XYZ file of C-alpha atoms in Angstrom:
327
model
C 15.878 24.571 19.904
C 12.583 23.957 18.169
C 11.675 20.531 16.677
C 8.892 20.759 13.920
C 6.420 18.064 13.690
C 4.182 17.989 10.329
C 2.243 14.721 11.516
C 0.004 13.479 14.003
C 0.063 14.524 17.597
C -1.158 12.169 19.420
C 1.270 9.473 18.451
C 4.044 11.905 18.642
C 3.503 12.338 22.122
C 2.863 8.554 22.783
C 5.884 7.358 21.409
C 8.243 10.758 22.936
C 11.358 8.295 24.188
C 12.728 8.509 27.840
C 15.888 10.583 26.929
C 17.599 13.831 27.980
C 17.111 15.611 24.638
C 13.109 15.792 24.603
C 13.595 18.057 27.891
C 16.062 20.096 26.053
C 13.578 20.835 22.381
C 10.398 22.591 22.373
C 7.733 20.768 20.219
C 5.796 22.442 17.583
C 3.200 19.575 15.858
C 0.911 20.583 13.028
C -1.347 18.431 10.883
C -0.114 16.912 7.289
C -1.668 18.875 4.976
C -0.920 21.737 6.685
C 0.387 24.200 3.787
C 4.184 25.895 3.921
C 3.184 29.381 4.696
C 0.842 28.021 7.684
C 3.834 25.921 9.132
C 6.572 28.810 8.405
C 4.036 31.631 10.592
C 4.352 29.117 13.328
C 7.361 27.155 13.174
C 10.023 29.647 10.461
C 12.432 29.270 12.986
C 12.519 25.272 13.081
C 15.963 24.073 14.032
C 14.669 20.197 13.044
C 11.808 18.913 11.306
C 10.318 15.264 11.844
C 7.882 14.569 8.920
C 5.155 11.500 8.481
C 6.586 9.617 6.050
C 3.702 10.684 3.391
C 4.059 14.311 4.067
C 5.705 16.621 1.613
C 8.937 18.868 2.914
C 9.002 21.252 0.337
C 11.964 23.593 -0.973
C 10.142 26.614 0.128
C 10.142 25.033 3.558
C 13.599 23.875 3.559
C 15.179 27.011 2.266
C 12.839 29.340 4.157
C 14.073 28.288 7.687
C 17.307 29.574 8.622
C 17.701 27.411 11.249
C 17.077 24.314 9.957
C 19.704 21.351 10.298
C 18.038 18.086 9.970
C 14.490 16.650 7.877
C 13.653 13.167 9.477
C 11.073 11.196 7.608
C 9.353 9.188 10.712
C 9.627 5.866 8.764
C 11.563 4.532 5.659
C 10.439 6.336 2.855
C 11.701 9.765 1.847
C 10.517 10.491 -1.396
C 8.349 13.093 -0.188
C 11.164 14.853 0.767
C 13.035 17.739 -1.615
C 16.291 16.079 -1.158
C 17.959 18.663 -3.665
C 17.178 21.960 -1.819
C 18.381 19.992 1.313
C 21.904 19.628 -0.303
C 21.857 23.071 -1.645
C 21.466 23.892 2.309
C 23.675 21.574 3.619
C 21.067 20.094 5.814
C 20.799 16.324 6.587
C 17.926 14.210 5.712
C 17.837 10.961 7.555
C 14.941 8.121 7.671
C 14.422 5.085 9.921
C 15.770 2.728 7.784
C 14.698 -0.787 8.455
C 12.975 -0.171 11.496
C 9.801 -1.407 10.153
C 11.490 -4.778 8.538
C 10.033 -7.215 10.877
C 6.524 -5.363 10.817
C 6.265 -4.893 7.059
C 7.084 -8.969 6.627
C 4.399 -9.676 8.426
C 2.097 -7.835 6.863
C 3.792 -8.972 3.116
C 3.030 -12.929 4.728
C -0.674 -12.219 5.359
C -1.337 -10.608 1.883
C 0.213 -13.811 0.321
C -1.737 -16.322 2.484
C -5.170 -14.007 2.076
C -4.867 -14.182 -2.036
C -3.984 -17.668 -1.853
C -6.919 -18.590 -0.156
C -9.300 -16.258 -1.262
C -9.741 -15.552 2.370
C -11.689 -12.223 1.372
C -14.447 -13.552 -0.457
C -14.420 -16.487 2.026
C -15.327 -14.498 4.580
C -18.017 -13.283 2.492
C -19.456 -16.176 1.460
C -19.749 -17.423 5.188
C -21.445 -14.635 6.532
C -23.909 -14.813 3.287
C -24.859 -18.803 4.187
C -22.909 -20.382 1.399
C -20.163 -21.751 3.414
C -20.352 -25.185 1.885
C -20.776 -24.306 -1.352
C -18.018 -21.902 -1.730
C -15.898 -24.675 0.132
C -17.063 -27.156 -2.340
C -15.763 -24.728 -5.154
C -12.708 -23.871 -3.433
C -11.616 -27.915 -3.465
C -12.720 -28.374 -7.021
C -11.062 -25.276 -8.590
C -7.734 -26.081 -5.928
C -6.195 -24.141 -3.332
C -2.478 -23.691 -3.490
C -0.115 -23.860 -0.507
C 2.213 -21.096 0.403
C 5.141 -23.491 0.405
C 4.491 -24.939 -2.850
C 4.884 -21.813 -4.805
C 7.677 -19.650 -5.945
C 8.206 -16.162 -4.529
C 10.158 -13.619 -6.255
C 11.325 -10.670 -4.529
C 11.743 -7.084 -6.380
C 14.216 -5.645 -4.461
C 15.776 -6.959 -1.706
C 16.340 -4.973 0.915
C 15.415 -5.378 5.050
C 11.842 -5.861 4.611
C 12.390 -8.132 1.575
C 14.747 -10.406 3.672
C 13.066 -10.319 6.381
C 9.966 -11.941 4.420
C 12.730 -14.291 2.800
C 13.663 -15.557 6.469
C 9.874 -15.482 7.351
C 8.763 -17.858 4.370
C 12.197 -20.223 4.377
C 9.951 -22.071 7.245
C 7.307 -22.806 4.583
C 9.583 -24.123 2.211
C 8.809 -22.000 -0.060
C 11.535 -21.508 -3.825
C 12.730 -17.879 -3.292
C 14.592 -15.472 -5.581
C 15.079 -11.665 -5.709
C 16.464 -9.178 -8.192
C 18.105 -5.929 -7.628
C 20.554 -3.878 -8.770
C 23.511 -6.282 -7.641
C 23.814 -9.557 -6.530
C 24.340 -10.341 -2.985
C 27.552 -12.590 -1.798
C 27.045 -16.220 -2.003
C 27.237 -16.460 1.687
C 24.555 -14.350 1.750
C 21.912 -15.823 -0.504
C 22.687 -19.464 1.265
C 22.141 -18.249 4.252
C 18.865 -17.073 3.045
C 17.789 -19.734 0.954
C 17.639 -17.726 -2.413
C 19.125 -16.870 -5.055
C 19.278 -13.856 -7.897
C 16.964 -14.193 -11.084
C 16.650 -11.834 -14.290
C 13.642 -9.471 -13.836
C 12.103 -10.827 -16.714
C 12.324 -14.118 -15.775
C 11.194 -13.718 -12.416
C 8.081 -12.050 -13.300
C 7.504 -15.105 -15.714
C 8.090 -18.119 -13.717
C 6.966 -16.744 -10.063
C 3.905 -17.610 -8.476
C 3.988 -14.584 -5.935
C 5.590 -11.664 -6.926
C 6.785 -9.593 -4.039
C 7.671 -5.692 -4.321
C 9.890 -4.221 -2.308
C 12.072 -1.238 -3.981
C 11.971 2.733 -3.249
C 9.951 5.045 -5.270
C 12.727 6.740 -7.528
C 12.736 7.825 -11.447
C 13.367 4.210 -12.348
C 10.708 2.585 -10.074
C 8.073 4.440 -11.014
C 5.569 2.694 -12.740
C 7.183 -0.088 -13.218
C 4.961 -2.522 -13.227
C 2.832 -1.754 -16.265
C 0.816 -3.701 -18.671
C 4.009 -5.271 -19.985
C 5.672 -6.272 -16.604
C 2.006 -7.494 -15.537
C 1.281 -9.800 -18.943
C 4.818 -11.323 -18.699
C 3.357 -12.768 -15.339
C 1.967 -16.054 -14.909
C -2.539 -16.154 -15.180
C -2.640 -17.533 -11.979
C 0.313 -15.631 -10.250
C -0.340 -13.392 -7.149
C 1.224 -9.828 -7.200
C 1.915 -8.338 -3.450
C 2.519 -4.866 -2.579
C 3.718 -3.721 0.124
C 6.405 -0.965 -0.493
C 4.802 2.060 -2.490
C 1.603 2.752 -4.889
C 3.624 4.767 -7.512
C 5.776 1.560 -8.143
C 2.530 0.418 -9.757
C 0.584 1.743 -12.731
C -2.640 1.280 -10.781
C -4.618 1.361 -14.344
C -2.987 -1.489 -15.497
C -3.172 -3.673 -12.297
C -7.177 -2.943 -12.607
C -7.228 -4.013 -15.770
C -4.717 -6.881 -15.312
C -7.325 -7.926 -12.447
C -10.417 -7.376 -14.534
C -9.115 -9.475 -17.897
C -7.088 -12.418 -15.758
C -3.901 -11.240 -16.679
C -2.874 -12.056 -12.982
C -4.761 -13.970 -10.803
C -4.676 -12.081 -7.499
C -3.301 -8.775 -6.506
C -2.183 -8.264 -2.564
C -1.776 -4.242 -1.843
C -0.969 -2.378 1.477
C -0.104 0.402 -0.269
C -2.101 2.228 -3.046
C -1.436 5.176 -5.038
C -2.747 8.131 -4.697
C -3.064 8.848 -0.996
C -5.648 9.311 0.849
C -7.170 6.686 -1.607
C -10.138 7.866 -3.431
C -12.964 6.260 -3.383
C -13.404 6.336 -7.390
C -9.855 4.306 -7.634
C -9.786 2.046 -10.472
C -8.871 -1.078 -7.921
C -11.996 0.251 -5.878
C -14.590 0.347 -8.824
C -13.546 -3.114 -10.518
C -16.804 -5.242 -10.879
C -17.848 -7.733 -8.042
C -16.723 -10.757 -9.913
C -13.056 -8.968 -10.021
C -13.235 -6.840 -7.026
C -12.446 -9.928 -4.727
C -9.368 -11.518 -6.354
C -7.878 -7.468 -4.506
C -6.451 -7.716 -0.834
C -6.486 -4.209 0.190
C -5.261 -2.741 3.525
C -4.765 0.661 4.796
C -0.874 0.899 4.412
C -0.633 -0.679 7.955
C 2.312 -2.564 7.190
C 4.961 -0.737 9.166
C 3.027 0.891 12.070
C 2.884 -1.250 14.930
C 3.837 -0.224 18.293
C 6.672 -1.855 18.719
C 7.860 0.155 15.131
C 7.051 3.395 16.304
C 8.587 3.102 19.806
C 11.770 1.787 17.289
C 11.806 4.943 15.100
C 10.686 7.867 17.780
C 13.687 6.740 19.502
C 16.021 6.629 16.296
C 14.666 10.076 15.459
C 15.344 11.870 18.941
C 19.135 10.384 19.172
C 19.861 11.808 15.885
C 18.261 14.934 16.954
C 20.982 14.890 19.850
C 22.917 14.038 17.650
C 22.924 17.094 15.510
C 22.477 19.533 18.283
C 25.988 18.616 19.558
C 27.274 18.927 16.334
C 27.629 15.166 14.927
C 26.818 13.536 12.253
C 23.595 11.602 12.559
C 22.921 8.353 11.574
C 20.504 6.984 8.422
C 21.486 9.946 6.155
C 19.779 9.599 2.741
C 21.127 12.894 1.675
C-alpha cells in the first residue's frame, strides 16, 4: 500500500505516530505545488492520499489513480479538495475535524487583545523612543477592555466554542449565529446566546469568523456586511481569506468603516506582497493584525491530526469506514 503525501516532509516525518500501520504503507511525499502529472509519474498508483490542508486534490488526480480509497486533508479545511469526483469514485474524504479547536482559540484571543490595544503600533512606537507619548495618547483616546465588549461569533462550531469558553473568564457578552440554534442547555452552559446576522454585525464590538469556505460563505463579508458594523468595532479572522472580500476590508480599514481588523488568514495564498491589506497607507496599515495562518499548527495539533490521519488509514485498509468523512 502506498500513502501519497502532497505536503511538507519534514513535518510528515516528525509527527509519523507510534502505530502498526506506518510499518505496513510505503511513503511517497512531494511538495504542494507539485502539478498532477508530476505526482501521477511518481505516485499513479496511490492507494491514500494525505494533503496540506491548502493543497489542491484535483479530479484528474482523483480519477486518475485506480487505487485510490481515501483523500485526508491534514487539518480542518477541505475546500481544496474536488469532493464531487471523489463521490463519483466512491472514495472517502475525511479531515481532522476539531483537532485544532483549542489551538485556533488561542490564536482568535491574541488577535482580539492585539487590536484592542493597538499592541502593533505599540511596539513600534517603543522601539522608535515615543513610549510616553504614544502612552499618553493611548489614555486620552481610551483603551477598551476585552471583557467590556461584545463578541459575536459567525459560526459556531469547535473553534468558535472553544473561544466562547476561553473569553467566558473575561466576562465578556457573547453571541453567535449559524445556521440553527443550539439547545438551551447548550448556550447556558456557554454563556451565549443566538443573534440575527444583521444584528450581530451591528451591535458587536468584536466580530469573530468562524464558518467553512462554501458557495454561501464566500465573500461574505463585503462592503455591506462591513458598513453595518460598528466605527470602532474590531473584525477577527481566523477561519479562511475567501470568507472576506479582502478589497472591501482595505477599504473598510482605510475610510474607518471598522476600527481594527485581526487576520490569521488572508486570501490569496502565499500572500502577495502587493495585497490590498499590505499596501494600505501607514496611518491605516497599523489598525491590521496580520499573522501567517499559524492558528492551528502547534505541536501538540499536529501530533493530534498525524495520529487521526494514520488510524483512518488503518482504518480503510481493513476495510472500515473511517472516521471525519466530509464526503
Amino acid at each position: 500500500m502506498l500513502l501519497l503525501v502532497i505536503g511538507d516532509e519534514a513535518r510528515t516525518r516528525k509527527y509519523l505516530p507510534d502505530l502498526p500501520i506506518v510499518g505496513e504503507v510505503e511513503l511517497k511525499v512531494v511538495p504542494r505545488g507539485t502539478d498532477d502529472d508530476a505526482i501521477l509519474a511518481q505516485a499513479g498508483d496511490a492507494d491514500f492520499i494525505l494533503a496540506d490542508a491548502i493543497s489542491p486534490v484535483s479530479a484528474k488526480l482523483i480519477s486518475s489513480m485506480p487505487n485510490l480509497k481515501l483523500v485526508h486533508s491534514e487539518g480542518v479545511a477541505y475546500n481544496a479538495i474536488d469532493l464531487d469526483a471523489a463521490r463519483e469514485r466512491g472514495v472517502h474524504v475525511c479531515n481532522n475535524a476539531g483537532v485544532n479547536a483549542g489551538a485556533v482559540a488561542e490564536q482568535t484571543v491574541l488577535l482580539m487583545l492585539a487590536c484592542l490595544r493597538d499592541a502593533v503600533a505599540g511596539d513600534a512606537a517603543v522601539r522608535a523612543g515615543r513610549q510616553i507619548q504614544t502612552k499618553e495618547r493611548m489614555m486620552v483616546e481610551g483603551i477598551r477592555e476585552l471583557g467590556d465588549c461584545k463578541v459575536g461569533f459567525v459560526g459556531f462550531g469547535a473553534i468558535a466554542q472553544a473561544t466562547a469558553e476561553r473569553l467566558a473568564r473575561w466576562g465578556c457578552e457573547m453571541v453567535y449565529n449559524k445556521r440553527a440554534p443550539l439547545p438551551p442547555e447548550d448556550e447556558e452552559r456557554l454563556n451565549v446566546r443566538f443573534e440575527e446576522l444583521d444584528r450581530l454585525a451591528a451591535t458587536c464590538d468584536i466580530v469573530s469568523l468562524h464558518v467553512p469556505v462554501t458557495d454561501a460563505t464566500r465573500g461574505m463579508v463585503d462592503d455591506a456586511f462591513l458598513a453595518r458594523m460598528k466605527s470602532d468595532a474590531v473584525l477577527v479572522n481566523t477561519a479562511r481569506g475567501e470568507i472576506v472580500d479582502q478589497e472591501a476590508l482595505a477599504r473598510a480599514i482605510a475610510n474607518g468603516v471598522i476600527g481594527a481588523a485581526g487576520c490569521d488568514t488572508l486570501y490569496p495564498e502565499p500572500v502577495p506582497a502587493d495585497h490590498p491589506l499590505l499596501t494600505l497607507p501607514p496611518e491605516a496599515a497599523c489598525r491590521v493584525v496580520l499573522s501567517p495562518h499559524i492558528g492551528g499548527v502547534t505541536e501538540g495539533m499536529f501530533h493530534r491530526a498525524h495520529r487521526a490521519v494514520w488510524e483512518n488509514v488503518a482504518r480503510v485498509a481493513a476495510g472500515e469506514r473511517p472516521v471525519n468523512v466530509v464526503s
